Short mmCIF file of C-alpha atoms in Angstrom, two decimals:
data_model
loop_
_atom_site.label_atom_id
_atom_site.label_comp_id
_atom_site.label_asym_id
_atom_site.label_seq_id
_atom_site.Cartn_x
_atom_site.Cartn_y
_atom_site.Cartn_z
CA UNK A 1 -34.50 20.68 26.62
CA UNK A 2 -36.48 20.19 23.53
CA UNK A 3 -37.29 23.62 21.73
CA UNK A 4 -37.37 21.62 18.50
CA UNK A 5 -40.69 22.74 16.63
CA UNK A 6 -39.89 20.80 12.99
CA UNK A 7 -43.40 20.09 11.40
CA UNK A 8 -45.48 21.90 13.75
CA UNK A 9 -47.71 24.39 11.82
CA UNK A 10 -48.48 27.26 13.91
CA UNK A 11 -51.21 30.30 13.49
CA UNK A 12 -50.37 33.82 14.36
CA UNK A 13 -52.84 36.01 14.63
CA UNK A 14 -51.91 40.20 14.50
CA UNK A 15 -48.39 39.16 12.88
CA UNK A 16 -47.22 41.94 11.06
CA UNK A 17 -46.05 44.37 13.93
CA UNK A 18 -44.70 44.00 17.52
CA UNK A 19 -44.69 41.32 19.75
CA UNK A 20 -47.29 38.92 17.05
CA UNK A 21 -44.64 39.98 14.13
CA UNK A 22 -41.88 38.72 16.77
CA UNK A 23 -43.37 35.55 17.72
CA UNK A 24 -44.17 34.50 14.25
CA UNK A 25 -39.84 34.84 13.91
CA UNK A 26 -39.16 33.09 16.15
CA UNK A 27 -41.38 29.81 16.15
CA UNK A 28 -40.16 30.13 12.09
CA UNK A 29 -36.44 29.85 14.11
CA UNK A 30 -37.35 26.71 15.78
CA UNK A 31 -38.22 25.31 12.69
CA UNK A 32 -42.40 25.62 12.67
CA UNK A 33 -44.39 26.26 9.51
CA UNK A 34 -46.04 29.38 10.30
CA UNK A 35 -49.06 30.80 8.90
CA UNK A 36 -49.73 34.52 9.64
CA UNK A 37 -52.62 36.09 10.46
CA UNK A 38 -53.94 39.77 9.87
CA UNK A 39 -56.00 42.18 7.79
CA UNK A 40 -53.36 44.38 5.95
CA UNK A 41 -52.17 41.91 2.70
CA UNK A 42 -48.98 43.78 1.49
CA UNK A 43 -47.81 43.73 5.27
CA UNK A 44 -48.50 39.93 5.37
CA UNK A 45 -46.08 39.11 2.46
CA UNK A 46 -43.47 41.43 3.59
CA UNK A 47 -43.40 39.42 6.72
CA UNK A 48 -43.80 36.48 5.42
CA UNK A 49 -40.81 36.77 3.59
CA UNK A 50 -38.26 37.90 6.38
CA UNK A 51 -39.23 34.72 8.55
CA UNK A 52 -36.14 31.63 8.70
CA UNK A 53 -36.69 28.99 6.03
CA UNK A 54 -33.02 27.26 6.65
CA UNK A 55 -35.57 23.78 7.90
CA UNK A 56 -37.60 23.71 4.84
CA UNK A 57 -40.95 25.45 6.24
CA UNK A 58 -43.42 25.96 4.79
CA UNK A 59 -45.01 29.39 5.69
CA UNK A 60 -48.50 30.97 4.54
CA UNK A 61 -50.57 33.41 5.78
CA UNK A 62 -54.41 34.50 5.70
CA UNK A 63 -55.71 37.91 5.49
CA UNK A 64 -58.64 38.52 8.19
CA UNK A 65 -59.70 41.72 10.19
CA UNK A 66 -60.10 41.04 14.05
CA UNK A 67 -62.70 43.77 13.67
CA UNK A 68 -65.42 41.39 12.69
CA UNK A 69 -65.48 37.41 14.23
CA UNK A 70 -67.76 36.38 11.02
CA UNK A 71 -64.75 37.30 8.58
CA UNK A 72 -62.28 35.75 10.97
CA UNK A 73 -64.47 32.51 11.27
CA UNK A 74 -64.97 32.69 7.28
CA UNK A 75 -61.13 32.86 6.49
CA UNK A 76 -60.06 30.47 9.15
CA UNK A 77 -62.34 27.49 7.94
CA UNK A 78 -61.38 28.45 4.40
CA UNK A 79 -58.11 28.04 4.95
CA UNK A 80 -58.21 24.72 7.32
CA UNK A 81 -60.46 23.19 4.00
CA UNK A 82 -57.16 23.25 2.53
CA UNK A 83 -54.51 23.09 5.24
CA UNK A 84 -56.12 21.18 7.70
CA UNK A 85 -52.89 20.81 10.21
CA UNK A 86 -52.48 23.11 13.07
CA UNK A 87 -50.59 22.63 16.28
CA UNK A 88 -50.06 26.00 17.16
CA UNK A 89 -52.30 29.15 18.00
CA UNK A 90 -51.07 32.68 19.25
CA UNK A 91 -54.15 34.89 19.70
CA UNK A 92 -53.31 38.49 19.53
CA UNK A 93 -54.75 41.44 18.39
CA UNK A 94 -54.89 45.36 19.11
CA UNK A 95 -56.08 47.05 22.42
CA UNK A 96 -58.84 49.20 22.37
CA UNK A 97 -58.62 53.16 23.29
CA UNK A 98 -57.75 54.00 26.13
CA UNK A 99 -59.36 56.29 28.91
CA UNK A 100 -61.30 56.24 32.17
CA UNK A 101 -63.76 53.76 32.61
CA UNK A 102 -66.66 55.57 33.59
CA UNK A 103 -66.44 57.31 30.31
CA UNK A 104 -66.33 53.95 28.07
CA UNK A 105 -69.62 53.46 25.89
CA UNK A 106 -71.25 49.91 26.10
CA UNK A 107 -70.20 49.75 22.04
CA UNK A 108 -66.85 50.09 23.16
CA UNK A 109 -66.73 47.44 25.43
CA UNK A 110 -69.01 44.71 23.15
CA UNK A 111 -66.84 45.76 20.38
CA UNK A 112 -63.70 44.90 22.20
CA UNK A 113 -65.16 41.97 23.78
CA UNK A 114 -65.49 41.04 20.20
CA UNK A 115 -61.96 41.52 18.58
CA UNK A 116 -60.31 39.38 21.91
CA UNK A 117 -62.27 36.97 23.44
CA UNK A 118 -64.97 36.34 20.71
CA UNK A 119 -62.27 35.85 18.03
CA UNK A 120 -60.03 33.82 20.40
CA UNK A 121 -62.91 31.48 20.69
CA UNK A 122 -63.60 31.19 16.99
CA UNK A 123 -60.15 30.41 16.57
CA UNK A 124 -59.86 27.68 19.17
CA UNK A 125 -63.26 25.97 17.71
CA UNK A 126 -61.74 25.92 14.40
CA UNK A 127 -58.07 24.18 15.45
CA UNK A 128 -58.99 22.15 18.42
CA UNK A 129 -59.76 19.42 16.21
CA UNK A 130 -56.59 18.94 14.69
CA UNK A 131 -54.60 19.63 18.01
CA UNK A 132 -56.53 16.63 19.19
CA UNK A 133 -56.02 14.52 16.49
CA UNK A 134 -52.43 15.13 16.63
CA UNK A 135 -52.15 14.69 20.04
CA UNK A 136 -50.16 17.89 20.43
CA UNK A 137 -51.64 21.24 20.99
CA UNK A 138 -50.56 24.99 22.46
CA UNK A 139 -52.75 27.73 22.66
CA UNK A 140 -50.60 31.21 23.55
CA UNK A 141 -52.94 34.28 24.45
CA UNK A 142 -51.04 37.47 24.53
CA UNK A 143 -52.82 39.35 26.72
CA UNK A 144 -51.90 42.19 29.33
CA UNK A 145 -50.09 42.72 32.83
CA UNK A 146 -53.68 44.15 33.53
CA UNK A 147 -54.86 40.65 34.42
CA UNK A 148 -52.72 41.15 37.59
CA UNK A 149 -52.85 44.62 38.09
CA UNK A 150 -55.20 46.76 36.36
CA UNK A 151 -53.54 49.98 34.59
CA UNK A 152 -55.17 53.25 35.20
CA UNK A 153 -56.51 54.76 31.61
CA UNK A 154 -57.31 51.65 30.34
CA UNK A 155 -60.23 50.54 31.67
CA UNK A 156 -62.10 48.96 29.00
CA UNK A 157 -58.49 47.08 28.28
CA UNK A 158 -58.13 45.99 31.44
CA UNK A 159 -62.01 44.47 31.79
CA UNK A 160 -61.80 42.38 28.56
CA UNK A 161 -58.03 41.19 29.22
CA UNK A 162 -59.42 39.41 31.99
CA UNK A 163 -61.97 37.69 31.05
CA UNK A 164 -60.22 36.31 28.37
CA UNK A 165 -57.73 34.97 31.07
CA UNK A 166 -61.13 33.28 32.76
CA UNK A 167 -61.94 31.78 29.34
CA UNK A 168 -58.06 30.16 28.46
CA UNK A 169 -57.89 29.08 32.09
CA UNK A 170 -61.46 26.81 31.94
CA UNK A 171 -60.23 25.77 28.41
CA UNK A 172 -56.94 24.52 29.77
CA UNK A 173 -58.89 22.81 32.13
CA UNK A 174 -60.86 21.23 29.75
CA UNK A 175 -58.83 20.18 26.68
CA UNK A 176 -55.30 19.80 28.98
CA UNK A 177 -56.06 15.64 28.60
CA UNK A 178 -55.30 15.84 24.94
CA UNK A 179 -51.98 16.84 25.34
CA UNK A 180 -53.26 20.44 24.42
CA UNK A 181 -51.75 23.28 26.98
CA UNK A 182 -53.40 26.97 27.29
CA UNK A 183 -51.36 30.01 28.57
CA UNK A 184 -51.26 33.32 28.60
CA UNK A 185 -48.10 35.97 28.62
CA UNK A 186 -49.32 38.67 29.97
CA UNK A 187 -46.31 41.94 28.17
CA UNK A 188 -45.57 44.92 30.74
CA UNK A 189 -44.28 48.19 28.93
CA UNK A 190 -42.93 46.76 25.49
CA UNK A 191 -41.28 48.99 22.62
CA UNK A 192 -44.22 48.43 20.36
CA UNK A 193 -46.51 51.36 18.14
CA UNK A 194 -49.32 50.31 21.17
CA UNK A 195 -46.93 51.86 23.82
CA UNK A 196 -46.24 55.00 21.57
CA UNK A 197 -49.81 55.18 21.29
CA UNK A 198 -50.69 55.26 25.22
CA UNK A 199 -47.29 57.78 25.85
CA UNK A 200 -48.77 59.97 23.30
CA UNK A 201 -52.39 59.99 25.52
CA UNK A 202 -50.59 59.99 28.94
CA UNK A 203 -48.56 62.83 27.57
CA UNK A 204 -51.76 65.14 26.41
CA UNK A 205 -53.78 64.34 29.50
CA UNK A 206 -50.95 65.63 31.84
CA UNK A 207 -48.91 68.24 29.96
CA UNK A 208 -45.91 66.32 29.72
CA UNK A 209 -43.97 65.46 26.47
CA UNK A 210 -43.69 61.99 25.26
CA UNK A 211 -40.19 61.53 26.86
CA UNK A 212 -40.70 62.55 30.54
CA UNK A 213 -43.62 60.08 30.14
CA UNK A 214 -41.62 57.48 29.10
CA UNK A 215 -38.65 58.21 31.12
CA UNK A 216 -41.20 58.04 34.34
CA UNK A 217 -42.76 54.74 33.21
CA UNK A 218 -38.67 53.15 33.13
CA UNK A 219 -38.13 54.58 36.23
CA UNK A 220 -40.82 52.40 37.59
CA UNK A 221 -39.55 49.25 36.14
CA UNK A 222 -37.34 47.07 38.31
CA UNK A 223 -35.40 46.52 34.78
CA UNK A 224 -34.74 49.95 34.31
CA UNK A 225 -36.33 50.05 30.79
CA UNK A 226 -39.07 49.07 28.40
CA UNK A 227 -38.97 44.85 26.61
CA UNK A 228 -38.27 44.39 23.42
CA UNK A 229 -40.97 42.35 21.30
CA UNK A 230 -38.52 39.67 21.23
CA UNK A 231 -38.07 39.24 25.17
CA UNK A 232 -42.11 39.04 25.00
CA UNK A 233 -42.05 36.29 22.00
CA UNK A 234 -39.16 34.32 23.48
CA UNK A 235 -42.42 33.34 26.34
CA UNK A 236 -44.41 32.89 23.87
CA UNK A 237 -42.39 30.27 21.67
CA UNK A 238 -41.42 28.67 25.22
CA UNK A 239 -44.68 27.65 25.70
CA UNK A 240 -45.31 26.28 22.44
CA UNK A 241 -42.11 23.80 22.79
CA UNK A 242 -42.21 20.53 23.22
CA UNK A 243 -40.34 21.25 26.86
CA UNK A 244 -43.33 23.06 28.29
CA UNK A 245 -45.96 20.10 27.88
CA UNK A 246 -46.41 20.70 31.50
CA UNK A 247 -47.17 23.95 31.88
CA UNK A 248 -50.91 25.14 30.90
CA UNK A 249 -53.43 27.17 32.44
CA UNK A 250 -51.28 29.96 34.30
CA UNK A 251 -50.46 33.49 33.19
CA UNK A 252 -46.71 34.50 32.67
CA UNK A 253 -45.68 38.52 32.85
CA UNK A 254 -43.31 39.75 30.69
CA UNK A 255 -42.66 42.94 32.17
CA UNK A 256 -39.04 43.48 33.73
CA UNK A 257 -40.57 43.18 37.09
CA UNK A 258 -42.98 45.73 37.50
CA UNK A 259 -46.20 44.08 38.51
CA UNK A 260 -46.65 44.24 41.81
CA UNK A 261 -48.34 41.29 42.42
CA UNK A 262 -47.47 37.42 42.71
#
C-alpha cells in the first residue's frame, strides 16, 4: 500500500491545535512538505518546528485569520506567487458557539458560513490549478459527525457543516477526472480544547460538572471513550495517500462508533 507522500507539498489550514496540528504531523511523517496555516504567528513556528524532517522537507507556513475570506484569499495567492506547488489541502477551522437554533442571529450564521465554506472555496480556487497541473490532487475537509446526525446545541454548527459536505461532494464530482479526490472526515467526540469548550456549556446549561458530562458522553460511545487527534488525522493523511486515489466524494466518521446512522 503506498502511504509514501515524498515531494507532495500539502496546506493545513487551523494547524496549531488539535486534530489540524495532528494532521500537519503526520503527512510531515509520510514525508510531505507541509505548509501550515493559521492566524496566531508564534504558535505557527512552534509547530512548525516539532514536525519530522528525517526526508528532507521542506516545511513553511502562512499566517491568515479564517475570520475574514479577503485576508485568507490575500495570503494564500501571496504565498502561491512564490511557492506555486500544492498537492495537498486540509480545510479546517474552529466551530462556531454553540446553542439552540432558534436563538442563533442571522450574523452568526453568515459569519460562520464565512470562516467554513467561503474560505474552503477560496482555498480550492487558489490550488486547483496546480493539483491539475500535477495531475495529483486531495482535498480533506474536516468537518463534523453532524453531517450524519445533527447534535443538539449546535445548531448553527450543524447547518453550515453540511453544506459544506454539499459543496466537496459536487467538487469531487467535478474535478475527480484530474486525478484530484475530495473527502470529508467527519470527528465524533475528540480530546481537543473544542470538546472542553462544549462540556463546559453542556455542564452550565444542566447543572452538572464537567466530568459527569463527559463521563455520560463515553458512555454513549460504542468505544468506550473520546479519539485522540491522532486517530482523527490518521483519516485524514489516508486520504491524501497515493493508496486512496479511488476514494473521493464520500464522508468518513471518526467517532468510535457513535453515529447512529449508515
Amino acid at each position: 500500500m503506498n502511504l509514501d507522500l515524498t515531494q507532495k507539498t500539502a496546506i493545513v489550514c487551523g494547524s496549531t491545535q488539535g486534530i489540524g496540528r495532528a494532521s500537519a504531523v503526520e503527512l510531515a511523517l509520510m514525508g510531505a512538505n507541509v505548509t501550515l496555516m493559521a492566524r496566531n504567528e508564534a504558535a505557527l513556528q512552534q509547530t512548525l518546528s516539532t514536525l519530522d524532517v528525517s526526508k528532507r522537507q521542506t516545511h513553511r507556513y502562512i499566517v491568515a485569520d479564517f475570520s475574514n475570506p479577503e485576508n485568507v484569499k490575500s495570503a494564500i495567492d501571496t504565498y502561491l506567487a512564490t511557492f506555486p506547488e500544492v498537492h495537498i489541502l486540509i480545510n479546517n477551522t474552529g466551530g462556531p458557539t454553540g446553542g439552540p437554533i432558534i436563538d442563533a442571529t442571522p450574523e452568526q450564521f453568515m459569519k460562520t458560513f464565512e470562516m467554513h465554506l467561503v474560505n474552503n472555496q477560496v482555498l480550492a480556487q487558489a490550488v486547483v490549478p496546480a493539483m491539475k497541473k500535477a495531475g495529483f490532487g486531495r482535498i480533506v475537509n474536516i468537518i463534523s459527525t453532524s453531517v450524519k446526525q445533527p447534535i443538539v446545541g449546535l445548531g448553527v454548527s450543524n447547518t453550515i457543516r453540511w453544506a459544506v459536505a454539499s459543496w466537496a461532494k459536487t467538487l469531487s464530482l467535478e474535478i475527480g477526472k484530474f486525478g484530484i479526490t475530495v473527502n470529508n472526515v467527519l470527528p465524533g467526540y475528540t480530546k481537543t480544547g473544542r470538546l472542553d469548550t462544549v462540556n463546559k456549556l453542556r455542564a452550565e446549561a444542566t447543572g452538572k460538572t464537567v466530568d459527569e458530562v463527559a463521563d455520560q458522553l463515553q458512555s454513549e460511545i460504542p468505544i468506550g471513550r473520546f479519539a485522540e487527534p491522532e486517530e482523527v488525522a490518521a483519516a485524514v493523511a489516508f486520504l491524501c495517500s497515493p493508496a486512496a486515489a479511488a476514494i473521493s466524494g464520500i464522508n468518513i466518521p471518526v467517532d468510535g462508533g457513535k453515529t447512529g446512522s449508515l
